[in-house]
PDB file of C-alpha atoms in Angstrom:
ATOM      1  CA  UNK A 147       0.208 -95.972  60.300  1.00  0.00           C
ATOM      2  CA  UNK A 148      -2.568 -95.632  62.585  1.00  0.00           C
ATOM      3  CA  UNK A 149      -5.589 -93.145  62.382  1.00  0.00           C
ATOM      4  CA  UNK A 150      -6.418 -91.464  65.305  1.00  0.00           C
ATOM      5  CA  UNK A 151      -9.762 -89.429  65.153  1.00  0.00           C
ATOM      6  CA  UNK A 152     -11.964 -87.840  67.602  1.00  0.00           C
ATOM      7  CA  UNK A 153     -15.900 -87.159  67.400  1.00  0.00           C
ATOM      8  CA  UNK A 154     -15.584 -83.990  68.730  1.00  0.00           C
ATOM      9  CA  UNK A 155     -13.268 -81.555  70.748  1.00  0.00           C
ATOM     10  CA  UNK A 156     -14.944 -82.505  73.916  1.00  0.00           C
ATOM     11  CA  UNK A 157     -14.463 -85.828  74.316  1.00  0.00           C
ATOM     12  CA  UNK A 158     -12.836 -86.910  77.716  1.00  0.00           C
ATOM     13  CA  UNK A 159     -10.291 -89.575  77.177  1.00  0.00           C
ATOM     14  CA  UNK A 160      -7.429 -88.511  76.202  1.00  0.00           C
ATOM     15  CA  UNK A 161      -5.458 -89.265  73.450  1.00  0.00           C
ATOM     16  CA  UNK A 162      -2.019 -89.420  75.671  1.00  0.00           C
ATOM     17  CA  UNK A 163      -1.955 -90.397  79.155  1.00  0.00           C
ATOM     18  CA  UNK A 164      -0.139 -87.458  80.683  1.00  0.00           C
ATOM     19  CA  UNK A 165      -2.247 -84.968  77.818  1.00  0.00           C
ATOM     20  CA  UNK A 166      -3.202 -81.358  79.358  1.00  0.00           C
ATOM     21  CA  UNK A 167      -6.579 -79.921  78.492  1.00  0.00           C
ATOM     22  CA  UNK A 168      -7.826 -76.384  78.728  1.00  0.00           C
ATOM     23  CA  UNK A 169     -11.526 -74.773  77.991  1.00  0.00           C
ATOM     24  CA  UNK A 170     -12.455 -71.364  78.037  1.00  0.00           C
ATOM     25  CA  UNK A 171     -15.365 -69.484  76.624  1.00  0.00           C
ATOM     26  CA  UNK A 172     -15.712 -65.579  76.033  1.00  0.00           C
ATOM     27  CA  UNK A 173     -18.678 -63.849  75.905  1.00  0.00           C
ATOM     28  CA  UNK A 174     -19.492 -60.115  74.900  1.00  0.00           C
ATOM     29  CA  UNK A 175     -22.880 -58.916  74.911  1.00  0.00           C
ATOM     30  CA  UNK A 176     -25.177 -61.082  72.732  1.00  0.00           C
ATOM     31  CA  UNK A 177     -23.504 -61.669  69.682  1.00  0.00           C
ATOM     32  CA  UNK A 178     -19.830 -62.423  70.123  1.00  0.00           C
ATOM     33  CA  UNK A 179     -18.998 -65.522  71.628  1.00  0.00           C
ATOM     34  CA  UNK A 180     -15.888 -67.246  71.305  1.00  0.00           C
ATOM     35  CA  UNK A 181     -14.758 -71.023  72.485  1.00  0.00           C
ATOM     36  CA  UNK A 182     -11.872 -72.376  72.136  1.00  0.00           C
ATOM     37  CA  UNK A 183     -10.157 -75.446  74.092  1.00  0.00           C
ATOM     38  CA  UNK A 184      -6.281 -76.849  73.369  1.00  0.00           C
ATOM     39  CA  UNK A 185      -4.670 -79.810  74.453  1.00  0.00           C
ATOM     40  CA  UNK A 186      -0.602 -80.473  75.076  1.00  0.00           C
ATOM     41  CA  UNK A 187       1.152 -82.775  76.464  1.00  0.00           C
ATOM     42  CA  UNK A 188       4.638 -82.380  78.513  1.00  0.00           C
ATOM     43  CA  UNK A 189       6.703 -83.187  75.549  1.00  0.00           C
ATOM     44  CA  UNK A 190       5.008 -80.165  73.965  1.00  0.00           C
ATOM     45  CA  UNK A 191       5.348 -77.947  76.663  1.00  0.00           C
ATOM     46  CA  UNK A 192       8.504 -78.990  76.303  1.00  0.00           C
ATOM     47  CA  UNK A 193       9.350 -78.176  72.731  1.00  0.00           C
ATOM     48  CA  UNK A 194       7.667 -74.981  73.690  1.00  0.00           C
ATOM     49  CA  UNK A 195      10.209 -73.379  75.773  1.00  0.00           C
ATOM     50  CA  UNK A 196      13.275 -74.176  73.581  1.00  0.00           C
ATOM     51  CA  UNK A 197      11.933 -72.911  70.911  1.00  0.00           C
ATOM     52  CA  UNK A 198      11.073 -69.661  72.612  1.00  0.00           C
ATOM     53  CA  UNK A 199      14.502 -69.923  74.083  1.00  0.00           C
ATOM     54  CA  UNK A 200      15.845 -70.166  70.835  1.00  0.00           C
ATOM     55  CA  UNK A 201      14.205 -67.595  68.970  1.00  0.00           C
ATOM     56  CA  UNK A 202      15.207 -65.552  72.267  1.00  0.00           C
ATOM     57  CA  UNK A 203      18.500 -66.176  71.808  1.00  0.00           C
ATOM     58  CA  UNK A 204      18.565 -65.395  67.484  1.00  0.00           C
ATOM     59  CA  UNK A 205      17.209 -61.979  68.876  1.00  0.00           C
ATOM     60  CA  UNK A 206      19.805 -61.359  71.092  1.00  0.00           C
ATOM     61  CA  UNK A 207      22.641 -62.034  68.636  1.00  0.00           C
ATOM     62  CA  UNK A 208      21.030 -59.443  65.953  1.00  0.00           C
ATOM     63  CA  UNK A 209      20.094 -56.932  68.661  1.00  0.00           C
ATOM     64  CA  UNK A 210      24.133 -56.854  70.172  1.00  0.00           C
ATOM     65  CA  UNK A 211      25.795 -55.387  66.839  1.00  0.00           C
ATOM     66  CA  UNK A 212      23.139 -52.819  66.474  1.00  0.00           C
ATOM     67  CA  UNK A 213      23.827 -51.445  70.134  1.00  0.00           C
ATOM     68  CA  UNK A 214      27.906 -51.659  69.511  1.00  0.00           C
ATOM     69  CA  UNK A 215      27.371 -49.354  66.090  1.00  0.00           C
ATOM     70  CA  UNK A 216      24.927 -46.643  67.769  1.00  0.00           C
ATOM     71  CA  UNK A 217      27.490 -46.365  70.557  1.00  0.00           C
TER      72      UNK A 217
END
């Protein structure tokens, strides 16, 4: 297998052609600062929403039982 490594987080070529990149940086007052950046691509977004779906859905099936016993 291949090793992929980066210098750094800021680098501009992506790693995946279609790869989505977002930067944001939060100051407050002088001492906090927080950066952070992430990168996804659509295969990830993807994955994303059936897992939430998913999890959704294992919710759903514990939470109907509980409302047919309080009833």
């Amino acid at each position: 297998m291949a090793k992929v490594t980066s210098s750094s987080a800021d680098s501009d070529t992506p790693l995946h052609p279609e790869e989505m990149k977002a930067t944001y940086n939060v100051r407050v007052g002088n001492m906090i600062s927080v950066e952070s950046t992430a990168r996804i691509t659509p295969a990830g977004v993807i994955a994303v929403g059936v897992t939430t779906l998913l999890v959704a859905l294992a919710f759903t099936a514990l939470a109907r039982p509980r409302r047919r016993y309080w009833r």
